PDB file of C-alpha atoms and ligand atoms in Angstrom:
ATOM      1  CA  MET V   1       9.966  21.637  12.908  1.00 66.00           C
ATOM      2  CA  SER V   2       7.500  24.489  13.074  1.00 81.00           C
ATOM      3  CA  ARG V   3       3.842  23.694  13.701  1.00 83.00           C
ATOM      4  CA  GLU V   4       2.948  25.175  10.268  1.00 87.00           C
ATOM      5  CA  SER V   5       5.424  23.157   8.307  1.00 89.00           C
ATOM      6  CA  ASP V   6       4.399  20.069  10.287  1.00 91.00           C
ATOM      7  CA  PHE V   7       0.809  20.724   9.221  1.00 94.00           C
ATOM      8  CA  TYR V   8       1.615  20.949   5.554  1.00 96.00           C
ATOM      9  CA  LEU V   9       3.861  17.875   5.643  1.00 97.00           C
ATOM     10  CA  ARG V  10       1.059  15.920   7.282  1.00 96.00           C
ATOM     11  CA  ARG V  11      -1.329  17.086   4.668  1.00 97.00           C
ATOM     12  CA  LEU V  12       1.040  16.063   1.898  1.00 98.00           C
ATOM     13  CA  HIS V  13       1.652  12.702   3.479  1.00 98.00           C
ATOM     14  CA  SER V  14      -2.138  12.102   3.676  1.00 98.00           C
ATOM     15  CA  LEU V  15      -2.782  13.199   0.014  1.00 98.00           C
ATOM     16  CA  LEU V  16       0.102  11.125  -1.423  1.00 98.00           C
ATOM     17  CA  GLY V  17      -1.207   8.006   0.430  1.00 98.00           C
ATOM     18  CA  ILE V  18      -4.314   8.133  -1.789  1.00 98.00           C
ATOM     19  CA  ILE V  19      -3.003  10.004  -4.944  1.00 98.00           C
ATOM     20  CA  PRO V  20      -0.877   8.522  -6.446  1.00 98.00           C
ATOM     21  CA  VAL V  21       0.166   5.719  -4.070  1.00 98.00           C
ATOM     22  CA  GLY V  22      -3.250   4.275  -3.227  1.00 98.00           C
ATOM     23  CA  LEU V  23      -4.326   4.407  -6.874  1.00 98.00           C
ATOM     24  CA  PHE V  24      -1.091   2.777  -7.957  1.00 98.00           C
ATOM     25  CA  VAL V  25      -1.519  -0.054  -5.395  1.00 98.00           C
ATOM     26  CA  THR V  26      -5.178  -0.659  -6.640  1.00 98.00           C
ATOM     27  CA  GLN V  27      -3.969  -0.737 -10.305  1.00 98.00           C
ATOM     28  CA  HIS V  28      -1.118  -3.069  -9.356  1.00 98.00           C
ATOM     29  CA  LEU V  29      -3.456  -5.585  -7.694  1.00 98.00           C
ATOM     30  CA  VAL V  30      -5.847  -5.465 -10.600  1.00 98.00           C
ATOM     31  CA  VAL V  31      -3.087  -6.098 -13.136  1.00 98.00           C
ATOM     32  CA  ASN V  32      -1.849  -9.002 -10.962  1.00 98.00           C
ATOM     33  CA  HIS V  33      -5.269 -10.450 -11.047  1.00 98.00           C
ATOM     34  CA  PHE V  34      -4.785 -11.347 -14.767  1.00 98.00           C
ATOM     35  CA  ALA V  35      -2.770 -14.245 -13.377  1.00 98.00           C
ATOM     36  CA  THR V  36      -6.101 -15.902 -12.540  1.00 98.00           C
ATOM     37  CA  ARG V  37      -6.718 -16.016 -16.378  1.00 98.00           C
ATOM     38  CA  GLY V  38      -3.500 -17.917 -16.988  1.00 98.00           C
ATOM     39  CA  GLU V  39       0.216 -17.389 -17.681  1.00 98.00           C
ATOM     40  CA  GLU V  40      -0.190 -15.646 -21.016  1.00 98.00           C
ATOM     41  CA  ALA V  41      -2.903 -13.170 -19.854  1.00 98.00           C
ATOM     42  CA  PHE V  42      -0.618 -12.099 -16.931  1.00 98.00           C
ATOM     43  CA  ASN V  43       2.472 -11.779 -19.050  1.00 98.00           C
ATOM     44  CA  ASN V  44       0.637  -9.664 -21.644  1.00 98.00           C
ATOM     45  CA  ALA V  45      -0.807  -7.365 -18.972  1.00 98.00           C
ATOM     46  CA  SER V  46       2.527  -7.076 -17.197  1.00 97.00           C
ATOM     47  CA  ASN V  47       4.361  -6.347 -20.480  1.00 96.00           C
ATOM     48  CA  PHE V  48       1.832  -3.706 -21.451  1.00 97.00           C
ATOM     49  CA  MET V  49       2.467  -1.909 -18.106  1.00 97.00           C
ATOM     50  CA  GLY V  50       6.240  -2.369 -18.398  1.00 95.00           C
ATOM     51  CA  ASN V  51       6.310  -0.973 -21.968  1.00 95.00           C
ATOM     52  CA  LEU V  52       4.235   2.200 -21.464  1.00 97.00           C
ATOM     53  CA  PRO V  53       5.792   5.252 -22.994  1.00 97.00           C
ATOM     54  CA  PHE V  54       7.949   7.265 -20.553  1.00 97.00           C
ATOM     55  CA  VAL V  55       7.815   4.295 -18.204  1.00 97.00           C
ATOM     56  CA  LEU V  56      10.872   5.386 -16.148  1.00 97.00           C
ATOM     57  CA  PHE V  57       9.488   8.889 -15.704  1.00 98.00           C
ATOM     58  CA  LEU V  58       6.064   7.455 -14.664  1.00 97.00           C
ATOM     59  CA  GLU V  59       7.704   5.008 -12.239  1.00 98.00           C
ATOM     60  CA  TRP V  60       9.732   7.797 -10.542  1.00 98.00           C
ATOM     61  CA  PHE V  61       7.050  10.400 -10.320  1.00 98.00           C
ATOM     62  CA  ILE V  62       3.933   8.259  -9.760  1.00 97.00           C
ATOM     63  CA  ILE V  63       5.436   5.514  -7.640  1.00 98.00           C
ATOM     64  CA  TYR V  64       8.959   5.933  -6.083  1.00 98.00           C
ATOM     65  CA  ILE V  65       9.189   9.616  -5.118  1.00 98.00           C
ATOM     66  CA  PRO V  66       5.646   9.828  -3.585  1.00 98.00           C
ATOM     67  CA  LEU V  67       6.024   6.422  -1.914  1.00 98.00           C
ATOM     68  CA  MET V  68       9.400   7.280  -0.474  1.00 98.00           C
ATOM     69  CA  PHE V  69       8.140  10.496   1.003  1.00 98.00           C
ATOM     70  CA  HIS V  70       5.004   8.789   2.376  1.00 98.00           C
ATOM     71  CA  ALA V  71       7.046   5.873   3.762  1.00 98.00           C
ATOM     72  CA  PHE V  72       9.929   7.908   5.354  1.00 97.00           C
ATOM     73  CA  TYR V  73       7.522  10.474   6.931  1.00 97.00           C
ATOM     74  CA  GLY V  74       5.216   7.578   7.808  1.00 98.00           C
ATOM     75  CA  VAL V  75       8.014   5.918   9.894  1.00 97.00           C
ATOM     76  CA  TYR V  76       8.574   9.256  11.609  1.00 96.00           C
ATOM     77  CA  ILE V  77       4.832   9.553  12.440  1.00 96.00           C
ATOM     78  CA  ALA V  78       4.640   5.836  13.407  1.00 95.00           C
ATOM     79  CA  PHE V  79       7.391   6.195  16.058  1.00 95.00           C
ATOM     80  CA  THR V  80       6.324   9.532  17.392  1.00 92.00           C
ATOM     81  CA  ALA V  81       2.571   8.800  17.544  1.00 76.00           C
ATOM     82  CA  LYS V  82       0.837   8.201  20.974  1.00 77.00           C
ATOM     83  CA  ASN V  83      -0.887   4.834  20.811  1.00 69.00           C
ATOM     84  CA  ASN V  84      -3.780   4.690  23.200  1.00 68.00           C
ATOM     85  CA  VAL V  85      -4.808   1.059  22.827  1.00 61.00           C
ATOM     86  CA  GLN V  86      -4.014   0.101  26.436  1.00 62.00           C
ATOM     87  CA  ARG V  87      -5.890   3.013  27.859  1.00 61.00           C
ATOM     88  CA  TYR V  88      -8.854   3.032  25.385  1.00 55.00           C
ATOM     89  CA  GLY V  89      -9.546  -0.299  23.869  1.00 56.00           C
ATOM     90  CA  THR V  90     -11.894   1.094  21.167  1.00 88.00           C
ATOM     91  CA  PHE V  91     -12.198  -0.079  17.605  1.00 92.00           C
ATOM     92  CA  ARG V  92     -10.690   3.225  16.325  1.00 92.00           C
ATOM     93  CA  ASN V  93      -7.599   2.993  18.615  1.00 91.00           C
ATOM     94  CA  TRP V  94      -6.883  -0.444  17.345  1.00 93.00           C
ATOM     95  CA  MET V  95      -7.235   0.728  13.727  1.00 96.00           C
ATOM     96  CA  PHE V  96      -4.841   3.645  14.584  1.00 94.00           C
ATOM     97  CA  LEU V  97      -2.319   1.170  15.924  1.00 94.00           C
ATOM     98  CA  LEU V  98      -2.740  -1.267  13.047  1.00 97.00           C
ATOM     99  CA  GLN V  99      -2.267   1.564  10.580  1.00 97.00           C
ATOM    100  CA  ARG V 100       1.158   2.125  11.986  1.00 97.00           C
ATOM    101  CA  VAL V 101       2.143  -1.587  12.339  1.00 97.00           C
ATOM    102  CA  THR V 102       1.149  -2.345   8.734  1.00 98.00           C
ATOM    103  CA  GLY V 103       3.027   0.817   7.567  1.00 98.00           C
ATOM    104  CA  VAL V 104       6.274  -0.343   9.203  1.00 98.00           C
ATOM    105  CA  PHE V 105       5.765  -3.886   7.822  1.00 98.00           C
ATOM    106  CA  LEU V 106       5.113  -2.463   4.427  1.00 98.00           C
ATOM    107  CA  VAL V 107       8.595  -0.702   4.436  1.00 98.00           C
ATOM    108  CA  ILE V 108      10.159  -4.160   4.775  1.00 98.00           C
ATOM    109  CA  PHE V 109       7.819  -5.939   2.326  1.00 98.00           C
ATOM    110  CA  ILE V 110       8.042  -3.316  -0.379  1.00 98.00           C
ATOM    111  CA  ALA V 111      11.833  -3.136  -0.179  1.00 98.00           C
ATOM    112  CA  TRP V 112      12.108  -6.924  -0.556  1.00 98.00           C
ATOM    113  CA  HIS V 113       9.522  -7.072  -3.234  1.00 98.00           C
ATOM    114  CA  LEU V 114      11.268  -4.279  -5.191  1.00 98.00           C
ATOM    115  CA  TYR V 115      14.653  -6.081  -4.785  1.00 98.00           C
ATOM    116  CA  GLU V 116      13.106  -9.376  -6.139  1.00 97.00           C
ATOM    117  CA  THR V 117      11.323  -7.846  -9.113  1.00 97.00           C
ATOM    118  CA  ARG V 118      12.207  -4.323 -10.319  1.00 97.00           C
ATOM    119  CA  ILE V 119      15.890  -4.466  -9.375  1.00 97.00           C
ATOM    120  CA  GLN V 120      16.288  -7.929 -10.886  1.00 97.00           C
ATOM    121  CA  LYS V 121      14.601  -6.664 -14.074  1.00 96.00           C
ATOM    122  CA  ALA V 122      17.107  -3.762 -14.188  1.00 96.00           C
ATOM    123  CA  LEU V 123      19.842  -6.410 -13.877  1.00 97.00           C
ATOM    124  CA  GLY V 124      18.577  -8.197 -16.927  1.00 96.00           C
ATOM    125  CA  THR V 125      16.464 -11.006 -15.388  1.00 96.00           C
ATOM    126  CA  GLU V 126      13.147 -11.719 -17.101  1.00 95.00           C
ATOM    127  CA  VAL V 127      10.331 -10.839 -14.638  1.00 95.00           C
ATOM    128  CA  ASP V 128       7.252 -12.780 -15.632  1.00 97.00           C
ATOM    129  CA  PHE V 129       4.723 -15.357 -14.485  1.00 98.00           C
ATOM    130  CA  ASP V 130       7.335 -18.081 -14.118  1.00 98.00           C
ATOM    131  CA  MET V 131       9.432 -15.948 -11.928  1.00 98.00           C
ATOM    132  CA  MET V 132       6.616 -15.072  -9.519  1.00 98.00           C
ATOM    133  CA  ALA V 133       5.516 -18.775  -9.468  1.00 98.00           C
ATOM    134  CA  ASN V 134       9.202 -19.633  -8.496  1.00 98.00           C
ATOM    135  CA  ILE V 135       9.186 -17.122  -5.638  1.00 98.00           C
ATOM    136  CA  LEU V 136       5.792 -18.266  -4.317  1.00 98.00           C
ATOM    137  CA  ASP V 137       6.811 -21.937  -4.590  1.00 98.00           C
ATOM    138  CA  ASN V 138       8.578 -21.304  -1.222  1.00 98.00           C
ATOM    139  CA  PRO V 139       6.034 -21.583   1.652  1.00 98.00           C
ATOM    140  CA  PHE V 140       7.776 -18.873   3.706  1.00 98.00           C
ATOM    141  CA  MET V 141       7.590 -16.495   0.732  1.00 98.00           C
ATOM    142  CA  LEU V 142       3.976 -17.421   0.139  1.00 98.00           C
ATOM    143  CA  VAL V 143       2.983 -16.417   3.709  1.00 98.00           C
ATOM    144  CA  PHE V 144       5.200 -13.285   3.345  1.00 98.00           C
ATOM    145  CA  TYR V 145       3.440 -12.219   0.216  1.00 98.00           C
ATOM    146  CA  ILE V 146       0.006 -12.843   1.629  1.00 98.00           C
ATOM    147  CA  LEU V 147       0.882 -10.764   4.722  1.00 98.00           C
ATOM    148  CA  GLY V 148       2.284  -8.027   2.495  1.00 98.00           C
ATOM    149  CA  VAL V 149      -0.798  -7.879   0.322  1.00 98.00           C
ATOM    150  CA  LEU V 150      -3.200  -7.965   3.361  1.00 98.00           C
ATOM    151  CA  SER V 151      -1.044  -5.183   5.060  1.00 98.00           C
ATOM    152  CA  ALA V 152      -1.324  -3.071   1.892  1.00 98.00           C
ATOM    153  CA  THR V 153      -5.083  -3.515   1.487  1.00 98.00           C
ATOM    154  CA  PHE V 154      -5.746  -2.901   5.166  1.00 98.00           C
ATOM    155  CA  HIS V 155      -3.407   0.161   5.246  1.00 98.00           C
ATOM    156  CA  LEU V 156      -5.002   1.622   2.125  1.00 98.00           C
ATOM    157  CA  ALA V 157      -8.595   1.002   3.181  1.00 98.00           C
ATOM    158  CA  ASN V 158      -8.198   2.180   6.764  1.00 98.00           C
ATOM    159  CA  GLY V 159      -6.040   5.119   5.459  1.00 98.00           C
ATOM    160  CA  LEU V 160      -8.945   6.054   3.156  1.00 98.00           C
ATOM    161  CA  TRP V 161     -11.121   6.425   6.355  1.00 97.00           C
ATOM    162  CA  SER V 162      -8.524   8.765   8.081  1.00 96.00           C
ATOM    163  CA  PHE V 163      -8.066  10.624   4.796  1.00 98.00           C
ATOM    164  CA  CYS V 164     -11.697  11.361   4.746  1.00 98.00           C
ATOM    165  CA  VAL V 165     -11.569  12.657   8.322  1.00 96.00           C
ATOM    166  CA  THR V 166      -8.337  14.543   7.837  1.00 95.00           C
ATOM    167  CA  TRP V 167      -9.749  16.438   4.802  1.00 97.00           C
ATOM    168  CA  GLY V 168     -13.122  17.107   6.412  1.00 97.00           C
ATOM    169  CA  ILE V 169     -15.046  14.808   4.037  1.00 98.00           C
ATOM    170  CA  ALA V 170     -16.391  12.783   7.041  1.00 97.00           C
ATOM    171  CA  GLN V 171     -16.944  15.053   9.998  1.00 95.00           C
ATOM    172  CA  SER V 172     -20.142  13.923  11.777  1.00 95.00           C
ATOM    173  CA  PRO V 173     -20.158  10.664  13.788  1.00 93.00           C
ATOM    174  CA  ARG V 174     -22.859   9.314  11.252  1.00 96.00           C
ATOM    175  CA  SER V 175     -20.771  10.082   8.162  1.00 97.00           C
ATOM    176  CA  GLN V 176     -17.649   8.493   9.814  1.00 95.00           C
ATOM    177  CA  THR V 177     -19.710   5.383  10.522  1.00 95.00           C
ATOM    178  CA  ILE V 178     -20.843   5.222   6.833  1.00 98.00           C
ATOM    179  CA  VAL V 179     -17.304   5.714   5.705  1.00 98.00           C
ATOM    180  CA  SER V 180     -16.195   2.874   8.008  1.00 97.00           C
ATOM    181  CA  TYR V 181     -18.556   0.541   6.246  1.00 98.00           C
ATOM    182  CA  ILE V 182     -17.428   1.655   2.793  1.00 98.00           C
ATOM    183  CA  THR V 183     -13.789   1.207   3.670  1.00 98.00           C
ATOM    184  CA  ILE V 184     -14.411  -2.311   5.220  1.00 98.00           C
ATOM    185  CA  ILE V 185     -15.992  -3.275   1.912  1.00 98.00           C
ATOM    186  CA  ALA V 186     -12.964  -1.781   0.017  1.00 98.00           C
ATOM    187  CA  PHE V 187     -10.623  -3.772   2.225  1.00 98.00           C
ATOM    188  CA  LEU V 188     -12.493  -7.049   1.618  1.00 98.00           C
ATOM    189  CA  ALA V 189     -12.734  -6.501  -2.150  1.00 98.00           C
ATOM    190  CA  LEU V 190      -9.074  -5.503  -2.536  1.00 98.00           C
ATOM    191  CA  SER V 191      -8.007  -8.367  -0.305  1.00 98.00           C
ATOM    192  CA  VAL V 192      -9.850 -10.921  -2.419  1.00 98.00           C
ATOM    193  CA  ILE V 193      -8.416  -9.548  -5.647  1.00 98.00           C
ATOM    194  CA  GLY V 194      -4.895  -9.491  -4.167  1.00 98.00           C
ATOM    195  CA  VAL V 195      -4.983 -12.970  -2.542  1.00 98.00           C
ATOM    196  CA  GLN V 196      -6.693 -14.647  -5.454  1.00 98.00           C
ATOM    197  CA  ALA V 197      -3.845 -13.278  -7.689  1.00 98.00           C
ATOM    198  CA  ILE V 198      -1.194 -14.775  -5.351  1.00 98.00           C
ATOM    199  CA  PHE V 199      -2.757 -18.232  -5.407  1.00 98.00           C
ATOM    200  CA  ALA V 200      -3.023 -18.084  -9.211  1.00 98.00           C
ATOM    201  CA  PHE V 201       0.815 -18.428  -9.217  1.00 98.00           C
ATOM    202  CA  VAL V 202       0.908 -21.371  -6.823  1.00 96.00           C
TER     203      VAL V 202
HETATM  204  C1  HEM J   1       1.349   0.322   0.037  1.00 68.67           C
HETATM  205  C2  HEM J   1       1.675   1.557   0.121  1.00 68.67           C
HETATM  206  C3  HEM J   1       0.932   2.587   1.014  1.00 68.67           C
HETATM  207  C4  HEM J   1      -0.315   3.168   0.847  1.00 68.67           C
HETATM  208  C5  HEM J   1      -1.312   2.877  -0.318  1.00 68.67           C
HETATM  209  C6  HEM J   1      -0.544   4.069   1.905  1.00 68.67           C
HETATM  210  C7  HEM J   1      -1.659   4.794   2.099  1.00 68.67           C
HETATM  211  C8  HEM J   1      -1.978   5.573   3.219  1.00 68.67           C
HETATM  212  C9  HEM J   1      -3.194   6.357   3.382  1.00 68.67           C
HETATM  213  C10 HEM J   1      -4.237   6.543   2.297  1.00 68.67           C
HETATM  214  C11 HEM J   1      -3.096   6.940   4.539  1.00 68.67           C
HETATM  215  C12 HEM J   1      -4.126   7.895   5.242  1.00 68.67           C
HETATM  216  C13 HEM J   1      -3.724   9.297   5.254  1.00 68.67           C
HETATM  217  C14 HEM J   1      -4.475  10.142   6.298  1.00 68.67           C
HETATM  218  O1  HEM J   1      -4.610   9.707   7.442  1.00 68.67           O
HETATM  219  O2  HEM J   1      -5.081  11.183   5.886  1.00 68.67           O
HETATM  220  C15 HEM J   1      -1.894   6.479   5.222  1.00 68.67           C
HETATM  221  C16 HEM J   1      -1.490   6.864   6.444  1.00 68.67           C
HETATM  222  C17 HEM J   1      -0.327   6.412   7.073  1.00 68.67           C
HETATM  223  N1  HEM J   1       0.670   5.717   6.425  1.00 68.67           N
HETATM  224 FE1  HEM J   1       0.649   4.952   4.600  1.00 68.67          FE
HETATM  225  N2  HEM J   1       0.529   4.029   2.778  1.00 68.67           N
HETATM  226  C18 HEM J   1       1.412   3.135   2.236  1.00 68.67           C
HETATM  227  C19 HEM J   1       2.714   2.797   2.704  1.00 68.67           C
HETATM  228  C20 HEM J   1       3.117   3.269   3.987  1.00 68.67           C
HETATM  229  C21 HEM J   1       4.347   3.010   4.481  1.00 68.67           C
HETATM  230  C22 HEM J   1       5.498   2.073   3.834  1.00 68.67           C
HETATM  231  C23 HEM J   1       4.480   3.574   5.685  1.00 68.67           C
HETATM  232  C24 HEM J   1       5.661   3.514   6.651  1.00 68.67           C
HETATM  233  C25 HEM J   1       5.606   3.440   7.963  1.00 68.67           C
HETATM  234  C26 HEM J   1       3.197   4.303   5.970  1.00 68.67           C
HETATM  235  C27 HEM J   1       2.813   4.944   7.151  1.00 68.67           C
HETATM  236  C28 HEM J   1       1.642   5.590   7.376  1.00 68.67           C
HETATM  237  C29 HEM J   1       1.304   6.219   8.643  1.00 68.67           C
HETATM  238  C30 HEM J   1       2.075   6.269   9.936  1.00 68.67           C
HETATM  239  C31 HEM J   1       0.048   6.776   8.404  1.00 68.67           C
HETATM  240  C32 HEM J   1      -0.859   7.434   9.368  1.00 68.67           C
HETATM  241  C33 HEM J   1      -0.840   8.961   9.269  1.00 68.67           C
HETATM  242  C34 HEM J   1      -1.690   9.647  10.315  1.00 68.67           C
HETATM  243  O3  HEM J   1      -2.515   9.081  11.029  1.00 68.67           O
HETATM  244  O4  HEM J   1      -1.567  10.851  10.452  1.00 68.67           O
HETATM  245  N3  HEM J   1       2.476   4.092   4.882  1.00 68.67           N
HETATM  246  N4  HEM J   1      -1.220   5.613   4.306  1.00 68.67           N
END
């Protein structure tokens, strides 16, 4: 691949991680949080999202196509990246490694989650509060879902930091430190929203 096309693909990968994939993940966690208000509140919120006009078009162009590009190109980056953790044990090197580890784990988690929910819905199963409660009744699945949600919130929040650096939004060491604090708060807030929603089904 030429250096120029590599540059544009990396930029596209970076942008899609935030718009639309990051925005979608945030919205998804917020809708799931309706579960903390009870079964009916969750089913209403989930039905509203599932019955939006042009829902198939929205799903393909806002979720599946951008996510597939980000995930496939992400796997390529993850396995060709030079991880420096052993040589430089700094905070940023660990974040760099964790970004890749969570990305690869997310491929497995998202594939399984889609199979259990969206594909089952396409096959005619009712996907609602009861179905998620059944899935999360299994302790193994409960841990798997908590790890999946925490991987997604970490990957998104840490990705927001590298996005700001990639696009020149945070260039000086001081602005990068400020963005670090902002993204740590984003990680904590999204994690609380996501994990509270999971426990609402248990
Ligand atoms: C939950 C869905 C996902 C979201 C919200 C997301 C979001 C992001 C964001 C915002 C970035 C930062 C872009 C930048 O550095 O400028 C990023 C980077 C990255 N993502 Fe994802 N991502 C997701 C899923 C995945 C998956 C499934 C993989 C597969 C391995 C992956 C692999 C990567 C890699 C390797 C990077 C680092 C890119 C670099 O440092 O140049 N991501 N992601």
